CSV table of C-alpha atoms in Angstrom, one decimal:
chain,number,residue,atom,x,y,z
H,199,MET,CA,28.8,8.1,-17.6
H,200,SER,CA,27.6,11.5,-18.5
H,201,ARG,CA,26.1,14.1,-16.2
H,202,GLU,CA,22.7,14.0,-17.8
H,203,ILE,CA,22.5,10.2,-17.7
H,204,ARG,CA,23.3,10.2,-14.0
H,205,HIS,CA,20.6,12.9,-13.6
H,206,LEU,CA,18.1,10.7,-15.5
H,207,ILE,CA,19.0,7.6,-13.4
H,208,GLY,CA,18.5,9.7,-10.2
H,209,VAL,CA,15.1,10.9,-11.2
H,210,VAL,CA,13.9,7.5,-12.4
H,211,ALA,CA,15.3,5.9,-9.1
H,212,GLY,CA,13.6,8.7,-6.9
H,213,LEU,CA,10.4,8.2,-8.7
H,214,ALA,CA,10.6,4.3,-8.5
H,215,ALA,CA,11.4,4.8,-4.6
H,216,LEU,CA,8.6,7.1,-3.9
H,217,PRO,CA,5.5,4.6,-3.9
H,218,LEU,CA,7.7,2.1,-1.9
H,219,VAL,CA,8.7,4.6,0.7
H,220,TYR,CA,5.0,5.8,0.9
H,221,TYR,CA,3.3,2.6,1.5
H,222,LEU,CA,6.0,1.0,3.5
H,223,THR,CA,6.1,4.0,5.9
H,224,GLU,CA,2.3,3.7,6.2
H,225,ALA,CA,2.5,-0.1,6.9
H,226,GLY,CA,5.3,0.5,9.5
H,227,ALA,CA,3.1,3.0,11.2
H,228,ARG,CA,0.1,0.7,11.3
H,229,GLY,CA,2.2,-2.1,12.5
H,230,LEU,CA,3.5,-0.1,15.5
H,231,ARG,CA,0.1,1.3,16.2
H,232,ALA,CA,-1.4,-2.3,16.2
H,233,ALA,CA,1.5,-3.4,18.6
H,234,ASN,CA,1.1,-0.4,20.8
H,235,ALA,CA,-2.7,-1.1,21.1
H,236,ALA,CA,-2.0,-4.7,21.9
H,237,PHE,CA,0.8,-3.8,24.3
H,238,SER,CA,3.2,-6.2,22.6
H,239,PRO,CA,6.3,-5.8,20.5
H,240,GLY,CA,6.0,-4.7,16.9
H,241,PRO,CA,8.5,-6.4,14.6
H,242,SER,CA,6.5,-6.0,11.5
H,243,GLY,CA,6.2,-2.2,12.0
H,244,LEU,CA,9.9,-2.1,12.8
H,245,GLY,CA,10.8,-4.2,9.8
H,246,HIS,CA,8.9,-2.0,7.4
H,247,LEU,CA,10.5,1.1,8.8
H,248,MET,CA,13.9,-0.4,8.5
H,249,VAL,CA,13.4,-1.1,4.8
H,250,VAL,CA,12.3,2.6,4.4
H,251,ALA,CA,15.5,3.6,6.2
H,252,ALA,CA,17.6,1.4,3.8
H,253,ILE,CA,15.9,2.9,0.8
H,254,VAL,CA,16.2,6.4,2.1
H,255,SER,CA,20.0,5.8,2.9
H,256,VAL,CA,20.6,4.5,-0.7
H,257,LEU,CA,18.9,7.5,-2.1
H,258,ALA,CA,20.7,10.0,0.0
H,259,ALA,CA,24.3,8.6,0.0
H,260,TRP,CA,24.9,6.2,-3.0
H,261,PRO,CA,27.7,7.7,-4.9
H,262,TRP,CA,26.4,6.9,-8.4
H,263,LEU,CA,23.1,8.4,-8.0
H,264,SER,CA,22.8,12.1,-8.4
H,265,PRO,CA,21.2,14.2,-5.7
H,266,LEU,CA,18.1,14.4,-7.9
H,267,ALA,CA,17.1,10.8,-6.6
H,268,ALA,CA,16.7,12.1,-3.1
H,269,LEU,CA,15.2,15.3,-4.2
H,270,THR,CA,12.5,13.5,-6.6
H,271,CYS,CA,11.6,11.1,-3.7
H,272,GLY,CA,11.7,13.5,-0.8
H,273,LEU,CA,10.0,16.5,-2.0
H,274,PRO,CA,6.5,14.8,-2.5
H,275,LEU,CA,7.0,13.3,0.9
H,276,ALA,CA,7.7,16.6,2.4
H,277,VAL,CA,4.8,18.3,0.8
H,278,ALA,CA,2.6,15.4,1.9
H,279,GLY,CA,3.8,15.6,5.6
H,280,GLY,CA,3.3,19.5,5.4
H,281,LEU,CA,-0.3,19.0,4.1
H,282,PHE,CA,-1.1,16.5,6.8
H,283,ALA,CA,0.3,18.9,9.4
H,284,LEU,CA,-1.6,21.9,8.1
H,285,ASP,CA,-4.8,20.5,6.9
H,286,LEU,CA,-5.6,16.9,8.0
H,287,ASP,CA,-9.1,16.8,6.3
H,288,ALA,CA,-7.6,17.8,2.9
H,289,ALA,CA,-4.9,15.4,3.3
H,290,THR,CA,-7.1,12.6,4.2
H,291,GLY,CA,-9.3,13.3,1.1
H,292,LEU,CA,-6.4,13.4,-1.1
H,293,ALA,CA,-5.0,10.2,0.3
H,294,ASP,CA,-8.4,8.6,0.0
H,295,ALA,CA,-8.2,8.9,-3.9
H,296,LEU,CA,-4.9,6.9,-3.8
H,297,PRO,CA,-4.9,3.2,-4.5
H,298,ARG,CA,-4.9,0.9,-1.7
H,299,LEU,CA,-2.5,-2.1,-1.5
H,300,GLU,CA,-4.7,-4.2,0.8
H,301,ALA,CA,-8.4,-4.3,1.3
H,302,SER,CA,-8.9,-2.4,4.6
H,303,VAL,CA,-11.7,-0.4,5.8
H,304,GLY,CA,-11.0,2.7,7.8
H,305,GLU,CA,-8.7,5.5,7.3
H,306,PRO,CA,-7.1,6.0,3.7
H,307,PRO,CA,-3.7,5.0,3.0
H,308,GLY,CA,-1.0,7.5,4.3
H,309,THR,CA,-3.1,9.0,7.1
H,310,LEU,CA,-1.5,7.6,10.0
H,311,ALA,CA,2.0,8.0,8.8
H,312,GLY,CA,1.3,11.6,7.6
H,313,ALA,CA,-0.4,12.6,10.8
H,314,THR,CA,2.3,11.3,13.1
H,315,GLY,CA,4.8,13.3,11.0
H,316,LEU,CA,6.8,10.3,9.4
H,317,TYR,CA,6.4,11.7,5.8
H,318,ALA,CA,7.6,15.1,7.0
H,319,VAL,CA,10.7,13.7,8.7
H,320,ILE,CA,11.5,11.4,5.8
H,321,GLY,CA,10.8,13.8,3.1
H,322,VAL,CA,12.9,16.8,4.8
H,323,SER,CA,15.7,14.4,5.5
H,324,LEU,CA,15.9,13.5,1.9
H,325,VAL,CA,15.5,17.1,0.6
H,326,LEU,CA,18.2,18.3,2.9
H,327,SER,CA,20.5,15.4,1.8
H,328,ALA,CA,20.0,16.4,-1.8
H,329,LEU,CA,20.6,20.2,-1.1
H,330,ALA,CA,23.8,19.5,1.1
H,331,PRO,CA,26.9,21.5,0.1
H,332,HIS,CA,29.0,19.9,-2.6
H,333,ARG,CA,31.9,19.4,-0.3
H,334,LEU,CA,29.8,17.2,2.1
H,335,ARG,CA,28.6,15.1,-0.8
H,336,SER,CA,32.1,14.6,-1.9
H,337,ILE,CA,33.1,13.5,1.6
H,338,ARG,CA,30.4,10.8,1.5
H,339,LYS,CA,31.5,9.5,-2.0
H,340,ARG,CA,34.9,8.7,-0.7
């Protein structure tokens, strides 16, 4: 497989994973918040975040994907996390323009996960994995 094809596959995989990671992270954060408010375990929140961790692991370490997959998915998440950290009102207004997966009233999608720093942690982790020195990536491929 040529290098250009690997890069194209990486970009497409990163773009395909971005909405999944975004909405699953929000669902996980909401599930954990609901469990915390009810003083009960939160298996749905944990399940959503475990799926996010699996997707992030595949993007960061899968040998046939180029580092562009992690960079394409991680950079928008890191920017969103930074926006939520720096200007919550602007981030909430921007998130309110995004489509909702469920008919819910209240905060826009992404607000809870963004305000708690989940997007920043996931995004920065993906970007750092994409920018890791070549020798570290070659160790992971073995």
